[in-house]
PDB file of C-alpha atoms in Angstrom:
ATOM      1  CA  UNK A   1     133.358 166.211  85.218  1.00 49.00           C
ATOM      2  CA  UNK A   2     137.187 166.652  84.328  1.00 55.00           C
ATOM      3  CA  UNK A   3     138.979 169.316  86.209  1.00 62.00           C
ATOM      4  CA  UNK A   4     136.078 169.792  88.741  1.00 86.00           C
ATOM      5  CA  UNK A   5     136.478 169.458  92.662  1.00 93.00           C
ATOM      6  CA  UNK A   6     134.737 167.406  95.059  1.00 94.00           C
ATOM      7  CA  UNK A   7     134.740 167.956  98.799  1.00 96.00           C
ATOM      8  CA  UNK A   8     134.245 164.838 101.295  1.00 97.00           C
ATOM      9  CA  UNK A   9     134.513 164.609 104.719  1.00 97.00           C
ATOM     10  CA  UNK A  10     135.919 161.312 106.243  1.00 97.00           C
ATOM     11  CA  UNK A  11     138.432 159.068 108.192  1.00 97.00           C
ATOM     12  CA  UNK A  12     141.573 157.911 106.292  1.00 97.00           C
ATOM     13  CA  UNK A  13     141.453 153.947 106.863  1.00 97.00           C
ATOM     14  CA  UNK A  14     144.122 153.126 104.262  1.00 96.00           C
ATOM     15  CA  UNK A  15     147.622 154.567 102.894  1.00 94.00           C
ATOM     16  CA  UNK A  16     148.983 152.517 100.173  1.00 94.00           C
ATOM     17  CA  UNK A  17     152.568 153.280  99.137  1.00 91.00           C
ATOM     18  CA  UNK A  18     152.638 154.122  94.972  1.00 91.00           C
ATOM     19  CA  UNK A  19     155.911 154.617  93.641  1.00 85.00           C
ATOM     20  CA  UNK A  20     158.873 156.521  95.579  1.00 86.00           C
ATOM     21  CA  UNK A  21     156.654 159.496  96.857  1.00 85.00           C
ATOM     22  CA  UNK A  22     152.903 158.814  96.285  1.00 90.00           C
ATOM     23  CA  UNK A  23     150.197 157.673  98.372  1.00 92.00           C
ATOM     24  CA  UNK A  24     146.602 155.722  97.415  1.00 95.00           C
ATOM     25  CA  UNK A  25     144.708 157.198 100.233  1.00 96.00           C
ATOM     26  CA  UNK A  26     141.393 155.480 101.162  1.00 97.00           C
ATOM     27  CA  UNK A  27     138.309 157.521 103.074  1.00 98.00           C
ATOM     28  CA  UNK A  28     135.463 156.128 104.975  1.00 98.00           C
ATOM     29  CA  UNK A  29     132.449 159.150 105.447  1.00 97.00           C
ATOM     30  CA  UNK A  30     128.859 158.940 106.283  1.00 96.00           C
ATOM     31  CA  UNK A  31     127.590 160.469 103.033  1.00 95.00           C
ATOM     32  CA  UNK A  32     130.301 159.088 100.985  1.00 96.00           C
ATOM     33  CA  UNK A  33     131.189 155.487 101.807  1.00 97.00           C
ATOM     34  CA  UNK A  34     134.177 154.552 100.595  1.00 97.00           C
ATOM     35  CA  UNK A  35     136.499 156.986  98.359  1.00 97.00           C
ATOM     36  CA  UNK A  36     139.941 156.357  97.286  1.00 97.00           C
ATOM     37  CA  UNK A  37     142.143 159.268  96.082  1.00 96.00           C
ATOM     38  CA  UNK A  38     145.681 159.678  94.777  1.00 94.00           C
ATOM     39  CA  UNK A  39     147.821 161.836  96.799  1.00 92.00           C
ATOM     40  CA  UNK A  40     150.935 163.047  94.954  1.00 88.00           C
ATOM     41  CA  UNK A  41     154.173 163.475  96.716  1.00 82.00           C
ATOM     42  CA  UNK A  42     152.527 162.708  99.966  1.00 83.00           C
ATOM     43  CA  UNK A  43     155.356 160.962 101.330  1.00 77.00           C
ATOM     44  CA  UNK A  44     158.056 163.241 100.678  1.00 69.00           C
ATOM     45  CA  UNK A  45     156.287 166.706 101.080  1.00 63.00           C
ATOM     46  CA  UNK A  46     154.739 167.446 104.522  1.00 56.00           C
ATOM     47  CA  UNK A  47     153.440 170.887 102.871  1.00 58.00           C
ATOM     48  CA  UNK A  48     150.841 169.563 100.616  1.00 62.00           C
ATOM     49  CA  UNK A  49     148.316 168.372 102.824  1.00 69.00           C
ATOM     50  CA  UNK A  50     148.927 170.407 106.146  1.00 59.00           C
ATOM     51  CA  UNK A  51     151.457 168.044 107.524  1.00 62.00           C
ATOM     52  CA  UNK A  52     151.786 164.232 107.008  1.00 73.00           C
ATOM     53  CA  UNK A  53     149.014 161.908 105.857  1.00 86.00           C
ATOM     54  CA  UNK A  54     148.172 159.341 108.749  1.00 90.00           C
ATOM     55  CA  UNK A  55     145.640 156.730 109.567  1.00 94.00           C
ATOM     56  CA  UNK A  56     142.888 157.367 111.709  1.00 96.00           C
ATOM     57  CA  UNK A  57     142.807 161.002 111.130  1.00 94.00           C
ATOM     58  CA  UNK A  58     139.466 162.479 110.215  1.00 96.00           C
ATOM     59  CA  UNK A  59     138.954 165.740 107.976  1.00 94.00           C
ATOM     60  CA  UNK A  60     137.909 167.500 105.013  1.00 95.00           C
ATOM     61  CA  UNK A  61     139.416 166.777 101.797  1.00 95.00           C
ATOM     62  CA  UNK A  62     138.925 168.055  98.242  1.00 95.00           C
ATOM     63  CA  UNK A  63     139.232 165.828  95.389  1.00 95.00           C
ATOM     64  CA  UNK A  64     139.845 166.997  91.767  1.00 94.00           C
ATOM     65  CA  UNK A  65     138.412 165.042  89.289  1.00 91.00           C
ATOM     66  CA  UNK A  66     140.568 164.220  86.048  1.00 83.00           C
ATOM     67  CA  UNK A  67     140.956 161.677  83.459  1.00 78.00           C
ATOM     68  CA  UNK A  68     142.771 159.268  85.611  1.00 76.00           C
ATOM     69  CA  UNK A  69     141.004 156.068  87.142  1.00 87.00           C
ATOM     70  CA  UNK A  70     141.362 157.922  90.624  1.00 93.00           C
ATOM     71  CA  UNK A  71     140.511 161.530  91.856  1.00 95.00           C
ATOM     72  CA  UNK A  72     143.734 163.435  93.026  1.00 94.00           C
ATOM     73  CA  UNK A  73     143.780 164.571  96.630  1.00 94.00           C
ATOM     74  CA  UNK A  74     144.324 168.349  96.069  1.00 91.00           C
ATOM     75  CA  UNK A  75     143.978 169.355  99.780  1.00 90.00           C
ATOM     76  CA  UNK A  76     143.370 167.716 103.377  1.00 92.00           C
ATOM     77  CA  UNK A  77     142.393 169.813 106.386  1.00 91.00           C
ATOM     78  CA  UNK A  78     142.372 167.146 109.513  1.00 91.00           C
ATOM     79  CA  UNK A  79     139.747 167.955 112.269  1.00 93.00           C
ATOM     80  CA  UNK A  80     140.307 165.244 114.476  1.00 93.00           C
ATOM     81  CA  UNK A  81     142.886 162.693 115.164  1.00 93.00           C
ATOM     82  CA  UNK A  82     141.321 159.480 116.635  1.00 94.00           C
ATOM     83  CA  UNK A  83     144.327 157.578 117.440  1.00 92.00           C
ATOM     84  CA  UNK A  84     147.955 158.659 117.680  1.00 89.00           C
ATOM     85  CA  UNK A  85     150.007 156.418 115.471  1.00 85.00           C
ATOM     86  CA  UNK A  86     152.843 156.598 118.221  1.00 84.00           C
ATOM     87  CA  UNK A  87     150.892 154.086 120.228  1.00 87.00           C
ATOM     88  CA  UNK A  88     152.059 151.050 121.421  1.00 92.00           C
ATOM     89  CA  UNK A  89     152.009 148.107 119.106  1.00 92.00           C
ATOM     90  CA  UNK A  90     149.164 146.101 120.669  1.00 93.00           C
ATOM     91  CA  UNK A  91     146.959 149.018 120.301  1.00 93.00           C
ATOM     92  CA  UNK A  92     148.335 150.056 117.133  1.00 94.00           C
ATOM     93  CA  UNK A  93     147.416 146.697 115.821  1.00 95.00           C
ATOM     94  CA  UNK A  94     143.971 146.789 117.328  1.00 96.00           C
ATOM     95  CA  UNK A  95     143.263 150.216 115.650  1.00 96.00           C
ATOM     96  CA  UNK A  96     144.242 149.039 112.427  1.00 97.00           C
ATOM     97  CA  UNK A  97     141.872 146.272 112.691  1.00 97.00           C
ATOM     98  CA  UNK A  98     139.210 148.790 112.807  1.00 98.00           C
ATOM     99  CA  UNK A  99     140.350 150.675 110.167  1.00 98.00           C
ATOM    100  CA  UNK A 100     140.584 147.410 107.903  1.00 97.00           C
ATOM    101  CA  UNK A 101     137.028 146.318 108.747  1.00 98.00           C
ATOM    102  CA  UNK A 102     135.784 149.701 107.742  1.00 98.00           C
ATOM    103  CA  UNK A 103     137.401 149.985 104.723  1.00 97.00           C
ATOM    104  CA  UNK A 104     136.435 146.339 103.706  1.00 96.00           C
ATOM    105  CA  UNK A 105     132.975 146.910 104.569  1.00 96.00           C
ATOM    106  CA  UNK A 106     132.431 150.263 103.135  1.00 97.00           C
ATOM    107  CA  UNK A 107     131.123 150.557  99.707  1.00 95.00           C
ATOM    108  CA  UNK A 108     132.341 153.003  97.091  1.00 93.00           C
ATOM    109  CA  UNK A 109     130.058 156.039  96.980  1.00 89.00           C
ATOM    110  CA  UNK A 110     127.445 154.397  99.033  1.00 94.00           C
ATOM    111  CA  UNK A 111     126.486 156.519 102.379  1.00 94.00           C
ATOM    112  CA  UNK A 112     126.460 154.300 105.123  1.00 95.00           C
ATOM    113  CA  UNK A 113     126.129 156.426 108.394  1.00 96.00           C
ATOM    114  CA  UNK A 114     125.547 153.394 110.592  1.00 96.00           C
ATOM    115  CA  UNK A 115     129.079 152.025 109.340  1.00 97.00           C
ATOM    116  CA  UNK A 116     130.928 155.340 110.141  1.00 97.00           C
ATOM    117  CA  UNK A 117     129.278 155.834 113.331  1.00 97.00           C
ATOM    118  CA  UNK A 118     130.728 152.552 114.215  1.00 97.00           C
ATOM    119  CA  UNK A 119     133.920 153.737 113.202  1.00 97.00           C
ATOM    120  CA  UNK A 120     134.514 156.842 114.718  1.00 97.00           C
ATOM    121  CA  UNK A 121     132.835 155.408 118.196  1.00 96.00           C
ATOM    122  CA  UNK A 122     135.220 152.325 118.222  1.00 96.00           C
ATOM    123  CA  UNK A 123     138.713 153.832 117.437  1.00 95.00           C
ATOM    124  CA  UNK A 124     138.562 155.600 120.961  1.00 93.00           C
ATOM    125  CA  UNK A 125     138.213 152.134 122.340  1.00 92.00           C
ATOM    126  CA  UNK A 126     141.666 151.802 121.756  1.00 90.00           C
ATOM    127  CA  UNK A 127     142.782 154.549 124.078  1.00 88.00           C
ATOM    128  CA  UNK A 128     140.533 153.636 127.038  1.00 84.00           C
ATOM    129  CA  UNK A 129     141.467 149.774 126.846  1.00 84.00           C
ATOM    130  CA  UNK A 130     143.084 148.471 129.642  1.00 79.00           C
ATOM    131  CA  UNK A 131     146.659 147.102 128.259  1.00 74.00           C
ATOM    132  CA  UNK A 132     145.679 143.773 129.752  1.00 81.00           C
ATOM    133  CA  UNK A 133     142.373 143.315 127.998  1.00 86.00           C
ATOM    134  CA  UNK A 134     143.524 143.106 124.239  1.00 92.00           C
ATOM    135  CA  UNK A 135     141.548 139.911 123.572  1.00 93.00           C
ATOM    136  CA  UNK A 136     138.569 141.428 124.795  1.00 93.00           C
ATOM    137  CA  UNK A 137     139.218 144.510 122.808  1.00 94.00           C
ATOM    138  CA  UNK A 138     139.727 142.605 119.794  1.00 96.00           C
ATOM    139  CA  UNK A 139     136.258 140.749 120.426  1.00 96.00           C
ATOM    140  CA  UNK A 140     134.552 144.185 121.116  1.00 95.00           C
ATOM    141  CA  UNK A 141     135.666 145.433 117.700  1.00 97.00           C
ATOM    142  CA  UNK A 142     134.858 142.139 115.755  1.00 97.00           C
ATOM    143  CA  UNK A 143     131.149 141.819 117.713  1.00 96.00           C
ATOM    144  CA  UNK A 144     130.399 145.780 117.288  1.00 96.00           C
ATOM    145  CA  UNK A 145     131.230 145.704 113.617  1.00 97.00           C
ATOM    146  CA  UNK A 146     129.124 142.576 112.958  1.00 96.00           C
ATOM    147  CA  UNK A 147     126.353 144.480 114.841  1.00 94.00           C
ATOM    148  CA  UNK A 148     126.643 147.448 112.636  1.00 95.00           C
ATOM    149  CA  UNK A 149     126.441 145.336 109.856  1.00 94.00           C
ATOM    150  CA  UNK A 150     123.207 143.831 111.225  1.00 93.00           C
ATOM    151  CA  UNK A 151     125.088 140.305 111.249  1.00 93.00           C
ATOM    152  CA  UNK A 152     124.583 139.613 114.899  1.00 92.00           C
ATOM    153  CA  UNK A 153     121.762 137.478 116.092  1.00 90.00           C
ATOM    154  CA  UNK A 154     119.297 139.420 118.413  1.00 87.00           C
ATOM    155  CA  UNK A 155     120.785 139.091 121.931  1.00 87.00           C
ATOM    156  CA  UNK A 156     117.433 139.911 123.551  1.00 86.00           C
ATOM    157  CA  UNK A 157     115.147 136.943 122.600  1.00 91.00           C
ATOM    158  CA  UNK A 158     115.337 133.058 121.696  1.00 94.00           C
ATOM    159  CA  UNK A 159     115.744 132.757 117.689  1.00 92.00           C
ATOM    160  CA  UNK A 160     113.432 129.659 117.855  1.00 93.00           C
ATOM    161  CA  UNK A 161     110.711 130.289 120.221  1.00 93.00           C
ATOM    162  CA  UNK A 162     110.866 134.351 120.806  1.00 93.00           C
ATOM    163  CA  UNK A 163     111.386 134.044 124.527  1.00 92.00           C
ATOM    164  CA  UNK A 164     113.727 135.846 126.674  1.00 90.00           C
ATOM    165  CA  UNK A 165     117.097 135.180 127.223  1.00 89.00           C
ATOM    166  CA  UNK A 166     117.641 136.390 130.855  1.00 77.00           C
ATOM    167  CA  UNK A 167     118.785 133.123 132.122  1.00 79.00           C
ATOM    168  CA  UNK A 168     121.481 132.241 129.570  1.00 88.00           C
ATOM    169  CA  UNK A 169     121.464 131.085 126.197  1.00 94.00           C
ATOM    170  CA  UNK A 170     123.434 128.914 123.658  1.00 96.00           C
ATOM    171  CA  UNK A 171     124.599 129.823 120.214  1.00 96.00           C
ATOM    172  CA  UNK A 172     124.649 126.786 118.582  1.00 94.00           C
ATOM    173  CA  UNK A 173     125.935 128.078 114.920  1.00 91.00           C
ATOM    174  CA  UNK A 174     127.905 131.268 113.547  1.00 90.00           C
ATOM    175  CA  UNK A 175     124.885 131.782 111.192  1.00 85.00           C
ATOM    176  CA  UNK A 176     122.022 130.884 113.444  1.00 86.00           C
ATOM    177  CA  UNK A 177     120.050 132.645 116.174  1.00 90.00           C
ATOM    178  CA  UNK A 178     120.755 132.246 120.010  1.00 95.00           C
ATOM    179  CA  UNK A 179     118.881 129.374 121.742  1.00 95.00           C
ATOM    180  CA  UNK A 180     116.989 129.625 125.132  1.00 93.00           C
ATOM    181  CA  UNK A 181     117.697 126.916 127.614  1.00 89.00           C
ATOM    182  CA  UNK A 182     114.691 125.025 126.524  1.00 91.00           C
ATOM    183  CA  UNK A 183     115.362 125.393 122.860  1.00 94.00           C
ATOM    184  CA  UNK A 184     119.093 124.564 123.084  1.00 93.00           C
ATOM    185  CA  UNK A 185     120.573 121.446 121.136  1.00 93.00           C
ATOM    186  CA  UNK A 186     121.999 118.873 123.516  1.00 92.00           C
ATOM    187  CA  UNK A 187     125.496 119.484 124.479  1.00 91.00           C
ATOM    188  CA  UNK A 188     125.540 123.098 123.342  1.00 93.00           C
ATOM    189  CA  UNK A 189     128.100 125.352 125.105  1.00 93.00           C
ATOM    190  CA  UNK A 190     126.141 127.754 127.448  1.00 92.00           C
ATOM    191  CA  UNK A 191     126.345 131.399 127.849  1.00 95.00           C
ATOM    192  CA  UNK A 192     125.275 132.224 131.379  1.00 94.00           C
ATOM    193  CA  UNK A 193     123.588 135.510 132.466  1.00 91.00           C
ATOM    194  CA  UNK A 194     127.094 137.071 133.709  1.00 93.00           C
ATOM    195  CA  UNK A 195     128.215 135.930 129.724  1.00 94.00           C
ATOM    196  CA  UNK A 196     125.154 137.539 128.079  1.00 93.00           C
ATOM    197  CA  UNK A 197     125.859 140.601 129.898  1.00 92.00           C
ATOM    198  CA  UNK A 198     129.347 140.708 128.825  1.00 93.00           C
ATOM    199  CA  UNK A 199     128.473 140.057 125.396  1.00 94.00           C
ATOM    200  CA  UNK A 200     125.947 143.038 125.602  1.00 92.00           C
ATOM    201  CA  UNK A 201     128.584 145.220 126.933  1.00 92.00           C
ATOM    202  CA  UNK A 202     131.255 144.167 124.321  1.00 92.00           C
ATOM    203  CA  UNK A 203     128.894 145.147 121.654  1.00 91.00           C
ATOM    204  CA  UNK A 204     129.129 148.840 123.023  1.00 89.00           C
ATOM    205  CA  UNK A 205     132.790 148.749 123.602  1.00 87.00           C
ATOM    206  CA  UNK A 206     132.703 148.713 127.421  1.00 87.00           C
ATOM    207  CA  UNK A 207     136.013 147.546 128.295  1.00 83.00           C
ATOM    208  CA  UNK A 208     136.633 149.031 131.453  1.00 80.00           C
ATOM    209  CA  UNK A 209     137.233 147.447 134.907  1.00 78.00           C
ATOM    210  CA  UNK A 210     133.278 148.017 135.898  1.00 80.00           C
ATOM    211  CA  UNK A 211     132.172 145.791 132.781  1.00 86.00           C
ATOM    212  CA  UNK A 212     130.868 142.517 132.866  1.00 89.00           C
ATOM    213  CA  UNK A 213     133.410 139.635 132.101  1.00 91.00           C
ATOM    214  CA  UNK A 214     132.921 136.788 129.927  1.00 94.00           C
ATOM    215  CA  UNK A 215     133.627 133.355 131.733  1.00 94.00           C
ATOM    216  CA  UNK A 216     136.382 131.201 130.098  1.00 94.00           C
ATOM    217  CA  UNK A 217     134.112 129.030 128.056  1.00 95.00           C
ATOM    218  CA  UNK A 218     131.745 131.832 126.983  1.00 95.00           C
ATOM    219  CA  UNK A 219     134.953 133.927 125.633  1.00 95.00           C
ATOM    220  CA  UNK A 220     136.043 130.643 123.539  1.00 96.00           C
ATOM    221  CA  UNK A 221     132.257 130.329 122.144  1.00 96.00           C
ATOM    222  CA  UNK A 222     131.787 134.007 121.418  1.00 96.00           C
ATOM    223  CA  UNK A 223     135.617 133.975 119.712  1.00 96.00           C
ATOM    224  CA  UNK A 224     134.507 130.978 117.503  1.00 95.00           C
ATOM    225  CA  UNK A 225     131.446 132.376 116.717  1.00 96.00           C
ATOM    226  CA  UNK A 226     132.723 135.957 115.812  1.00 96.00           C
ATOM    227  CA  UNK A 227     135.464 134.303 113.561  1.00 94.00           C
ATOM    228  CA  UNK A 228     133.004 132.275 111.705  1.00 94.00           C
ATOM    229  CA  UNK A 229     130.915 135.468 110.827  1.00 95.00           C
ATOM    230  CA  UNK A 230     133.924 137.550 110.086  1.00 95.00           C
ATOM    231  CA  UNK A 231     134.929 134.920 107.442  1.00 93.00           C
ATOM    232  CA  UNK A 232     131.709 134.946 105.713  1.00 93.00           C
ATOM    233  CA  UNK A 233     131.516 138.837 105.676  1.00 94.00           C
ATOM    234  CA  UNK A 234     134.802 139.822 104.464  1.00 94.00           C
ATOM    235  CA  UNK A 235     136.300 139.017 101.112  1.00 90.00           C
ATOM    236  CA  UNK A 236     139.919 138.792 102.801  1.00 91.00           C
ATOM    237  CA  UNK A 237     141.352 138.355 106.159  1.00 91.00           C
ATOM    238  CA  UNK A 238     142.449 141.486 107.925  1.00 95.00           C
ATOM    239  CA  UNK A 239     146.568 141.777 107.756  1.00 94.00           C
ATOM    240  CA  UNK A 240     146.121 143.556 111.279  1.00 95.00           C
ATOM    241  CA  UNK A 241     144.346 139.921 112.680  1.00 95.00           C
ATOM    242  CA  UNK A 242     147.633 138.257 112.110  1.00 94.00           C
ATOM    243  CA  UNK A 243     149.675 140.709 114.272  1.00 94.00           C
ATOM    244  CA  UNK A 244     146.820 140.548 117.005  1.00 95.00           C
ATOM    245  CA  UNK A 245     146.993 136.510 116.793  1.00 94.00           C
ATOM    246  CA  UNK A 246     150.640 136.774 117.500  1.00 94.00           C
ATOM    247  CA  UNK A 247     150.646 139.328 119.871  1.00 94.00           C
ATOM    248  CA  UNK A 248     147.973 137.301 122.028  1.00 92.00           C
ATOM    249  CA  UNK A 249     150.021 134.158 121.488  1.00 91.00           C
ATOM    250  CA  UNK A 250     153.108 135.763 122.763  1.00 89.00           C
ATOM    251  CA  UNK A 251     155.058 135.267 119.519  1.00 83.00           C
ATOM    252  CA  UNK A 252     157.905 138.319 118.920  1.00 78.00           C
ATOM    253  CA  UNK A 253     157.519 140.506 116.372  1.00 76.00           C
ATOM    254  CA  UNK A 254     159.438 139.087 113.371  1.00 61.00           C
TER     255      UNK A 254
END
């Protein structure tokens, strides 16, 4: 296999500096899952890969299989830039969360068309999102990612009796299903019909002014449940999550 070329298509989701001028690049693609490659002199030369390698770009990569642990990135031709890295800090942090979630969920050389579709659908949300809706944007990213992994409860029916949830529901535990009013435990926080509509819209990334909005209690509940499920499904907390926490808390960048 040494010396052979491999051609893949994917989105750059991580750039890890290596030495003074090199990078380790992680791609996520529909047919290849996650692929890591060594990009020699990528930080010191703009000619090797048709310009600077950046996060959130999609394209065709040629990998040279050698004797090392990682293949070498021989060439990269970008076909699309999903997010401009010159965005404001808040949007860039949200886009970074999307990339980190995709990177952690994708398995090496394991095709996952659903995860890839989520990645390329979610990145444009960052551009379209109203600057005042960062908290909802983050929740949309997290819930839609969990949905792509099949980790969210069914929104249409009660997990206990199978009845519809048109009149609202509760979500007693993060790893449990939704419950209709009749099956909800005493004291459980209720998601009303408007919250349920917003829950569904957030999973689809509907962040425009016309999209349904969560009530205060509904937003708090979904954030808690989302955080619990993310902790269960991630090997480590995304670094961008800390940046988003600081932005939402109004803490200046350190």
